[in-house]
CSV table of C-alpha atoms in Angstrom, one decimal:
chain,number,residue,atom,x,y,z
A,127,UNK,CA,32.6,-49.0,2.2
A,128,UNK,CA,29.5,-47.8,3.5
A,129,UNK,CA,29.3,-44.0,3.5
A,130,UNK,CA,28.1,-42.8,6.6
A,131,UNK,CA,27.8,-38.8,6.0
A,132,UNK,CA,24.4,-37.5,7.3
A,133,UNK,CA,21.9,-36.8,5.1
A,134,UNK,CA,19.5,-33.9,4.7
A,135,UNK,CA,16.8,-36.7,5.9
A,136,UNK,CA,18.7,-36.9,8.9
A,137,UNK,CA,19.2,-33.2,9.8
A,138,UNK,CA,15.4,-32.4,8.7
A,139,UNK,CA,14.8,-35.7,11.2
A,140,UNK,CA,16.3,-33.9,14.1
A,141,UNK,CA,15.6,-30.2,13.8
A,142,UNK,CA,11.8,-32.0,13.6
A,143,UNK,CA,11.0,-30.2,10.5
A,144,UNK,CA,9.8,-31.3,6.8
A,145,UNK,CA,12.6,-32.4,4.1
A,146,UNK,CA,11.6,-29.1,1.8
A,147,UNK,CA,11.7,-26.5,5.1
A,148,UNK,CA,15.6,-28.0,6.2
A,149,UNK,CA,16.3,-27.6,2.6
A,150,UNK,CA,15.3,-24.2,2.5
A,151,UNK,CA,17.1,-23.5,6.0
A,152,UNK,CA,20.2,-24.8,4.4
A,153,UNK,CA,20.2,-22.8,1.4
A,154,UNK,CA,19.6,-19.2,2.6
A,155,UNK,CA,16.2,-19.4,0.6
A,156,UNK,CA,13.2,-17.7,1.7
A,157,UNK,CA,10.1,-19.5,3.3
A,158,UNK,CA,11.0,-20.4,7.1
A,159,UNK,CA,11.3,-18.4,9.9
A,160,UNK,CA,15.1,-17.3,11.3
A,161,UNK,CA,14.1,-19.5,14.5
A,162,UNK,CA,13.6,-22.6,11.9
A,163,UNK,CA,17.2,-21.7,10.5
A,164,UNK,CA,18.7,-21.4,13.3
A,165,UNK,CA,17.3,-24.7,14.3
A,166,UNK,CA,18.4,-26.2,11.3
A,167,UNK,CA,21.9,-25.1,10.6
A,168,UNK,CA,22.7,-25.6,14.1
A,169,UNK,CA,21.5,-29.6,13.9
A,170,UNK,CA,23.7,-29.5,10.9
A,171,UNK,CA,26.8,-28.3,12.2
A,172,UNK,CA,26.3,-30.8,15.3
A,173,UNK,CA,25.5,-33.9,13.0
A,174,UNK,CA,28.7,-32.8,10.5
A,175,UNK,CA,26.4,-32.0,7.8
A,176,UNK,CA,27.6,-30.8,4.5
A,177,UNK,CA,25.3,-29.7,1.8
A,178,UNK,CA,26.6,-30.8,-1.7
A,179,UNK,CA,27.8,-27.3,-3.5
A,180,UNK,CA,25.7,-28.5,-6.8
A,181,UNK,CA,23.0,-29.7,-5.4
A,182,UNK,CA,22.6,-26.8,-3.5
A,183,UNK,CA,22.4,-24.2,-6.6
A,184,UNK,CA,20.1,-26.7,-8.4
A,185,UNK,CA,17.9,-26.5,-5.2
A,186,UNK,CA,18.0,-22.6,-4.9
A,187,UNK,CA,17.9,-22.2,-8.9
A,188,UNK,CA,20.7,-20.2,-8.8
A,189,UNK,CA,22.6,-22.7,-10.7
A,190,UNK,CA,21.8,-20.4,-14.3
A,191,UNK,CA,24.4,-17.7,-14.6
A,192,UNK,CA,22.9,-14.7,-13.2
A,193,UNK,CA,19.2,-16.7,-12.1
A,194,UNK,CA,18.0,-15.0,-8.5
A,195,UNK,CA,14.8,-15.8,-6.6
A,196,UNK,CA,12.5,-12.6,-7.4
A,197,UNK,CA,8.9,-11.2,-6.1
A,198,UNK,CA,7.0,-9.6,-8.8
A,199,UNK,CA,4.9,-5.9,-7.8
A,200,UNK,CA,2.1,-6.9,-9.8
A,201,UNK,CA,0.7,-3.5,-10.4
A,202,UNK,CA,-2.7,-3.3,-12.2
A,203,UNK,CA,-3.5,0.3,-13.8
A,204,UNK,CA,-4.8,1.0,-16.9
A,205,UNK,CA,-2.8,4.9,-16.9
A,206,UNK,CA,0.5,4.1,-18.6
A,207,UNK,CA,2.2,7.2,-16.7
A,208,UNK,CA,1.1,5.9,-13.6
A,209,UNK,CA,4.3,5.5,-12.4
A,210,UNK,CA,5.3,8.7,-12.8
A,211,UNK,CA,2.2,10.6,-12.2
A,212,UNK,CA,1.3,8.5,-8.4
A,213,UNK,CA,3.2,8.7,-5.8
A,214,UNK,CA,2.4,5.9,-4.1
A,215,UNK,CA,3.8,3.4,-6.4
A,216,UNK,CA,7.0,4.9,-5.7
A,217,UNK,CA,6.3,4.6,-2.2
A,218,UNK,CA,6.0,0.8,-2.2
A,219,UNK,CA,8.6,0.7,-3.9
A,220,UNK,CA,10.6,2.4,-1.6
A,221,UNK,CA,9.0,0.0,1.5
A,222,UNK,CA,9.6,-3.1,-0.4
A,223,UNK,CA,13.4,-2.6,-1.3
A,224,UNK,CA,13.7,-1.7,2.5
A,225,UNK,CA,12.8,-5.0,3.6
A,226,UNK,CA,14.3,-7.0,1.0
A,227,UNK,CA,17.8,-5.1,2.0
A,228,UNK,CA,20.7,-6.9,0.6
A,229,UNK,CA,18.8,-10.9,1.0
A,230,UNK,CA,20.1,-11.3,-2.7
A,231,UNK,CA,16.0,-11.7,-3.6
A,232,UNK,CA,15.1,-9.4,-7.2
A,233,UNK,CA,12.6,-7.1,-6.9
A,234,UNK,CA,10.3,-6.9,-10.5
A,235,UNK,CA,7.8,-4.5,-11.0
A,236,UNK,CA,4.6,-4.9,-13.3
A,237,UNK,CA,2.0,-2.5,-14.4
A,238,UNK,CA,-0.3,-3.8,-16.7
A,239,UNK,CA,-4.3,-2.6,-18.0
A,240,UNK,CA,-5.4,-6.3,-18.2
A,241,UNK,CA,-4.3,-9.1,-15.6
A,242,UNK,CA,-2.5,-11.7,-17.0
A,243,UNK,CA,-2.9,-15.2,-17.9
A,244,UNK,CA,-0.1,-17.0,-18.3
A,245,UNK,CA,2.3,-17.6,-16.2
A,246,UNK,CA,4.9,-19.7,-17.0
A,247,UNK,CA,8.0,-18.2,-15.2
A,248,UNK,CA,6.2,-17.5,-11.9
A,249,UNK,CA,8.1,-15.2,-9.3
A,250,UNK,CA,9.3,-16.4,-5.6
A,251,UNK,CA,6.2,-14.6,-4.4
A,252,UNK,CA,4.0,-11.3,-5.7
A,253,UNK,CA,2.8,-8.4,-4.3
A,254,UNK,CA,-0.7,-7.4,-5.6
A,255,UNK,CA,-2.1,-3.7,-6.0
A,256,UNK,CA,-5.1,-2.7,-7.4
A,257,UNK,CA,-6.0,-6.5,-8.2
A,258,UNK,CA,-9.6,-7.7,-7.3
A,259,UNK,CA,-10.5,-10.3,-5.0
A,260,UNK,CA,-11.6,-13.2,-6.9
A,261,UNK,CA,-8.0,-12.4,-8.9
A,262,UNK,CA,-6.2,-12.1,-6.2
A,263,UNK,CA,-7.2,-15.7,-4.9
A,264,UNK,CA,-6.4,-16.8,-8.2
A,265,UNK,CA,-2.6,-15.9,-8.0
A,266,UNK,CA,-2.5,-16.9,-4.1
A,267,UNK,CA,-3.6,-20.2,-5.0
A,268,UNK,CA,-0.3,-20.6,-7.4
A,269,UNK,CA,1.9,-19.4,-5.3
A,270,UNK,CA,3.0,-16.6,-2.3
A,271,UNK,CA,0.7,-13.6,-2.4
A,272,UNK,CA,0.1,-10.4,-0.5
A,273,UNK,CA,-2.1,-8.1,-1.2
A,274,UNK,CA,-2.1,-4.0,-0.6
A,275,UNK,CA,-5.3,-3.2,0.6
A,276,UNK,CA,-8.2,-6.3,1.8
A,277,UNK,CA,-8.8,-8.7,-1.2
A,278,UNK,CA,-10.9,-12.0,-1.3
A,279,UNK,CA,-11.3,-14.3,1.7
A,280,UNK,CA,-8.2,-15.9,2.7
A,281,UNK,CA,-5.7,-13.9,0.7
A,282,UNK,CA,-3.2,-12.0,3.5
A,283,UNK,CA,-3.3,-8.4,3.0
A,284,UNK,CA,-1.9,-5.4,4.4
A,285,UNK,CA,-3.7,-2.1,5.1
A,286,UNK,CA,-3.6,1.4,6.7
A,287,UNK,CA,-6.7,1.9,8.5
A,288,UNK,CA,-9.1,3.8,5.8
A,289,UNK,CA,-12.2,4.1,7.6
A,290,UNK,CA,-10.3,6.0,10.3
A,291,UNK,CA,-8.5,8.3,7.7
A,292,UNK,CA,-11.9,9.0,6.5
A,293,UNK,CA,-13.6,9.8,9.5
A,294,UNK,CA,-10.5,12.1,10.8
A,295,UNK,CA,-10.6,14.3,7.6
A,296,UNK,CA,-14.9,14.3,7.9
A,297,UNK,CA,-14.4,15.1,11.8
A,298,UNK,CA,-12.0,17.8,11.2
A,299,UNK,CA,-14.0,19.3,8.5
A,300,UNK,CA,-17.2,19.5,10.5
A,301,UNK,CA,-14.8,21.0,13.6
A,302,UNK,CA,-13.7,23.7,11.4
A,303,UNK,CA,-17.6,24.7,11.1
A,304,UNK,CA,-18.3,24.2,7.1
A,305,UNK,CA,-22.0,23.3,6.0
A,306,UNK,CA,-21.3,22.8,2.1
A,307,UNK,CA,-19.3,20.1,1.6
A,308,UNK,CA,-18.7,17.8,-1.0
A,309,UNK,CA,-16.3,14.6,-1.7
A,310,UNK,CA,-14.4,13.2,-5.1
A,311,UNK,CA,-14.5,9.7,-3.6
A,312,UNK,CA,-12.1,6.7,-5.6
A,313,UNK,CA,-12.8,3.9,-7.3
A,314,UNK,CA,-14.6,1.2,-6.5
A,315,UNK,CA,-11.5,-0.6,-4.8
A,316,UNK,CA,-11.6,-1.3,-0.9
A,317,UNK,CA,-9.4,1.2,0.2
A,318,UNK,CA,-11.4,3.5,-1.3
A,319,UNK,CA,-14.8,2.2,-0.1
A,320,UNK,CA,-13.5,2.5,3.4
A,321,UNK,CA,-12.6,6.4,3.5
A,322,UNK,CA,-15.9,6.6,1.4
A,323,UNK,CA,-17.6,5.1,4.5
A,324,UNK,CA,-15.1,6.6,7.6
A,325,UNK,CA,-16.0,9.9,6.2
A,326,UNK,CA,-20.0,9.5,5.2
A,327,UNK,CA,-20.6,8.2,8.5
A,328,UNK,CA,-19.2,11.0,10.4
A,329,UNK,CA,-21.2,13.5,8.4
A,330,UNK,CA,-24.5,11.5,8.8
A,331,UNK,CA,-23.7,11.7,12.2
A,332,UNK,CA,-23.5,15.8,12.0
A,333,UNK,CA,-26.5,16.0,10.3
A,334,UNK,CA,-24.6,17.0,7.0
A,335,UNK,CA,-25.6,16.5,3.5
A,336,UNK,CA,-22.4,15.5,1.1
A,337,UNK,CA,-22.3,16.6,-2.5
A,338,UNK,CA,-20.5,13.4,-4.0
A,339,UNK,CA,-19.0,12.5,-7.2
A,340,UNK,CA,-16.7,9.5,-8.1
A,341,UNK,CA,-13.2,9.7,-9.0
A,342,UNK,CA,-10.4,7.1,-9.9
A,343,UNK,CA,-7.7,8.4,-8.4
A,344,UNK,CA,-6.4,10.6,-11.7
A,345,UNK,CA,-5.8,14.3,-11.7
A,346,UNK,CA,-7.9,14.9,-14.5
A,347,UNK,CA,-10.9,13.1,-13.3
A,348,UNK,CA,-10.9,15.0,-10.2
A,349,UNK,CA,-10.9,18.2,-11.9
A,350,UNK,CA,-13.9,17.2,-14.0
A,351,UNK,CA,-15.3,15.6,-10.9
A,352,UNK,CA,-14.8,19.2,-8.9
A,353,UNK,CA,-16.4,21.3,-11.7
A,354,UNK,CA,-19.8,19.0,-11.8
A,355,UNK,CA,-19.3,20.1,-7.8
A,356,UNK,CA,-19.0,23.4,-8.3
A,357,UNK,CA,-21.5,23.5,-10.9
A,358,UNK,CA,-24.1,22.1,-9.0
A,359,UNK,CA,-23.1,24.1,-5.8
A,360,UNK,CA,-21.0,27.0,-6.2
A,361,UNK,CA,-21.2,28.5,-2.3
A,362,UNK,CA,-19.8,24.6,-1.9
A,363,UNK,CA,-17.1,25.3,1.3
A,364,UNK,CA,-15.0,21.9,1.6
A,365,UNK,CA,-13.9,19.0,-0.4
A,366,UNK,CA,-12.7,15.6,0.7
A,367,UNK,CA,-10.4,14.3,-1.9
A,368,UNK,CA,-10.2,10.2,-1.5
A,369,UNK,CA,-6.4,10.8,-2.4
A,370,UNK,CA,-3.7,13.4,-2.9
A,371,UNK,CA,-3.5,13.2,-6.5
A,372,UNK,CA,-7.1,13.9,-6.6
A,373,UNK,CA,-6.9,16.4,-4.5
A,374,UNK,CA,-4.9,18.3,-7.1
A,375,UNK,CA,-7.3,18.3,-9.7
A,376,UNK,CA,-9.4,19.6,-7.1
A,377,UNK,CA,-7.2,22.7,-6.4
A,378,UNK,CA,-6.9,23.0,-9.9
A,379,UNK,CA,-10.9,23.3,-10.6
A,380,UNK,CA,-10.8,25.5,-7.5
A,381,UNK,CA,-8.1,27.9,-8.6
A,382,UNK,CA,-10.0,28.4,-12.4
A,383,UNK,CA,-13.0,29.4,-10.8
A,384,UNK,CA,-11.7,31.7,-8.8
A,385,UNK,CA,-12.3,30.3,-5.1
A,386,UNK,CA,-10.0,30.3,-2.5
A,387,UNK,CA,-8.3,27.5,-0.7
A,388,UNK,CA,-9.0,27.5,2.4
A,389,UNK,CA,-10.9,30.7,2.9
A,390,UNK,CA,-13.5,30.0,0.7
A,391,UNK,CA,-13.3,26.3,0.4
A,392,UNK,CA,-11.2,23.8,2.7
A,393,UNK,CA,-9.4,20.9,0.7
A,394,UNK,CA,-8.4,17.8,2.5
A,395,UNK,CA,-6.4,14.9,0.8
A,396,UNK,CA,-5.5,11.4,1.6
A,397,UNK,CA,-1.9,9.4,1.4
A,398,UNK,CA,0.5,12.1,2.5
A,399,UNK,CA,2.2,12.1,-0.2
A,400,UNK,CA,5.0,14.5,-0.8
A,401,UNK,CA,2.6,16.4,-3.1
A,402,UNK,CA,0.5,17.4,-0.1
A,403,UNK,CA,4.0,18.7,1.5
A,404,UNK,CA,4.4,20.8,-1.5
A,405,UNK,CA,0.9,22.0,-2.1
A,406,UNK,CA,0.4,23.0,1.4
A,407,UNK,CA,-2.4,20.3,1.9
A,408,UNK,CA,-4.0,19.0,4.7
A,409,UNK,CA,-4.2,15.2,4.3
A,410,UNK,CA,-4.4,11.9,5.8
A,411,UNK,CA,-0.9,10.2,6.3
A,412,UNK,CA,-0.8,6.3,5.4
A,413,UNK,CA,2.7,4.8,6.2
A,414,UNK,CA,2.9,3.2,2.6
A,415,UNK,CA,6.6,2.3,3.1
A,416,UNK,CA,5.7,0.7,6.1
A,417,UNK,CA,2.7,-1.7,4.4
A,418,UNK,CA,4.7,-2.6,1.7
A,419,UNK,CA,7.7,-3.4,4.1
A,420,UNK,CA,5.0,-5.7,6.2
A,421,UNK,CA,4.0,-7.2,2.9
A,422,UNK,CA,7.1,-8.3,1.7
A,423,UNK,CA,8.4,-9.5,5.2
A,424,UNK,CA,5.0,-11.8,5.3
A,425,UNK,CA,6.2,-13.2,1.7
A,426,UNK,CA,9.5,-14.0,2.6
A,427,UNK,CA,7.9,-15.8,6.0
A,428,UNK,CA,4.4,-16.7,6.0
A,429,UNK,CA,4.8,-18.4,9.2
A,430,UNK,CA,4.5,-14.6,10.7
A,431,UNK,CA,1.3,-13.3,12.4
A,432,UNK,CA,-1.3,-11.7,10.1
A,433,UNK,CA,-0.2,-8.0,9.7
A,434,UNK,CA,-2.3,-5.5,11.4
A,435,UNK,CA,-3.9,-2.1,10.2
A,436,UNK,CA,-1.8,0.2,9.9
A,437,UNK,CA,-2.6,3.7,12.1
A,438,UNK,CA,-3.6,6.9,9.3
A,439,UNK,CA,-3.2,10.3,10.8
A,440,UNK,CA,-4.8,13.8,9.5
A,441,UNK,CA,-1.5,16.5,9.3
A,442,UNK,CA,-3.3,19.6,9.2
A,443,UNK,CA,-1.9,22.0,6.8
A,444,UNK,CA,-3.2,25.7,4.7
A,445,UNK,CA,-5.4,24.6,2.4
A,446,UNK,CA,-8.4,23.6,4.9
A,447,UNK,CA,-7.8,26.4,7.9
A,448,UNK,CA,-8.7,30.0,7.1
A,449,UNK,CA,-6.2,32.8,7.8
A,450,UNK,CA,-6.2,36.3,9.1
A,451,UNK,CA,-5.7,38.9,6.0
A,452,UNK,CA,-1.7,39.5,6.1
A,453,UNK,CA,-0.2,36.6,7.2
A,454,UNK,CA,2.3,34.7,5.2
A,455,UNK,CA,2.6,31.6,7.9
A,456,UNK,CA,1.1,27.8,6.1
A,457,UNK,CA,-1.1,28.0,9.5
A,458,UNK,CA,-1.3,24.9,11.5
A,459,UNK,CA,1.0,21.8,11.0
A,460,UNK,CA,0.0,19.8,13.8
A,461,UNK,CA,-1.8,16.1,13.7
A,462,UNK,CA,-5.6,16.7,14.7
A,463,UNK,CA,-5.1,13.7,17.1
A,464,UNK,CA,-4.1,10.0,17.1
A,465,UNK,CA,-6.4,7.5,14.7
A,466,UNK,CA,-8.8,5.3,15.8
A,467,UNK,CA,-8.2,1.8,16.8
A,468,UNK,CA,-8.6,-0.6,13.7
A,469,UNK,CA,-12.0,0.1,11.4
A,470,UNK,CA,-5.4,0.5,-0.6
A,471,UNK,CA,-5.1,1.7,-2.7
């Protein structure tokens, strides 16, 4: 007797889609859109489809005790306590879990000095930070990759909108009337090249000399980087820190040599980061749970439209608006305005 079940051939016929997309519909995996799922269960339940139990675990790998579909952070930083130390691993990490929800998909999270080169158990899909262009094209050409921050031609990426951050904190700093003012810019990354040139071009545009020096996104460079500032200009009134854990060592080096925050020398960060909460520092907010949400939601369905810049905003806080002797108020809280229309850490 012939048997006349429907086949996955025949639903994938129907719902007008590919043999490895109705499997995936089928199986709760990730890779198609919810319309495509829709489409597909609902041609299944109309030709009497039943997927085979076995099959379907073999299909899904799930058929290893305890085996789930994963997405690696691939997180490459040569401090070891960088976990700890930045907030904005933590950050992503919050966004991530947010969008993975309870989908059943492991999150794995890897921080390594040197990239690696195997890669013989490869992940569902990874989410690249800190990893260079021609790498990143690498790992996107085995497999699902997003990248934090623009990478190399044809990887996806998500970003907040640096250049505006940049130019915000430079605009607010030339608004606020100082003339000595000097930057701990960040490593040679493309977040970090984009504040660099949001905030240089504002100042060009004042007229405005900027003492520089480079940074890597570390407390302690920062404070070395702020005492070769201060060394070389000590009436120096403003520093633009390329991040807010830079922008500690900066109050740090400020603090030992006896200048004050704000009144004598305005501080502005970038990430708004709890730490620029706590400190009382005016800094650039990047909605870093919100680009690694977008990230993670394009890996599960690349199908989805390219994720856009995200909007930075300056929060003006204490340590970059003077204050009348006597008052015990943090000053100003309020955004200096909305960012600009589209210009990682």
């Amino acid at each position: 007797m012939t048997d006349q079940r429907p086949t996955l051939a025949d639903v994938a016929r129907a719902a007008g889609v590919s043999m490895a997309a109705a499997s995936r519909a089928m199986n709760g995996a990730y890779g198609v859109s919810e319309a495509v799922r829709h489409r597909v269960r609902s041609v299944a339940a109309e030709l009497g489809f039943e997927p085979h139990a076995v099959a379907r675990a073999l299909a899904t790998g799930r058929a290893s005790a305890g085996r789930r579909e994963r997405i690696e952070v691939l997180i490459l930083d040569p401090d070891p306590d960088a976990m700890s130390a930045k907030p904005f691993y933590g950050r992503v990490l919050t966004g991530a879990m947010r969008a993975l929800g309870d989908q059943g998909i492991a999150l794995e999270v890897r921080r390594v000095s040197t990239l690696p080169v195997d890669d013989a158990d490869p992940p569902f899909g990874r989410l690249l930070i800190n990893v260079p262009g021609d790498a990143g094209a690498a790992y996107a050409r085995r497999g699902r990759a997003v990248a934090l921050g623009r990478s190399a031609p044809g990887v996806a990426f998500v970003a907040p909108d640096n250049d505006s951050g940049g130019h915000q904190a430079a605009a607010h700093l030339v608004s606020t009337g100082r003339q000595r003012v000097g930057a701990v810019f960040g490593p040679p990354t493309p977040c970090a090249q984009e504040r660099k040139a949001g905030f240089l071009r504002v100042m060009a545009g004042a007229a405005q000399e900027v003492a520089v020096a480079d940074g890597d996104f570390t407390r302690a460079r920062a404070y070395a980087a702020a005492q070769e500032l201060l060394a070389r200009d000590p009436k120096l009134d403003a520093v633009f820190a390329s991040c807010d854990v830079t922008a500690m060592g900066v109050l740090q080096a400020l603090r030992e040599a006896g200048r004050r925050v704000a009144d004598d020398v305005a501080v502005v960060g970038f990430d708004g980061s709890a730490l620029a909460e706590a400190a009382d520092l005016s800094s650039v907010y990047m909605p870093v749970e919100d680009e690694a949400a977008s990230a993670i939601r394009h890996l599960l369905d690349p199908v989805l439209p390219a994720p856009a810049r995200l909007p930075t905003r300056l929060t003006v806080r204490g340590s970059s608006v003077s204050r009348p002797r006597g008052r015990l108020d943090a000053g100003p809280r309020c955004p200096t305005g909305p960012a600009s229309p589209g210009a990682s850490r």
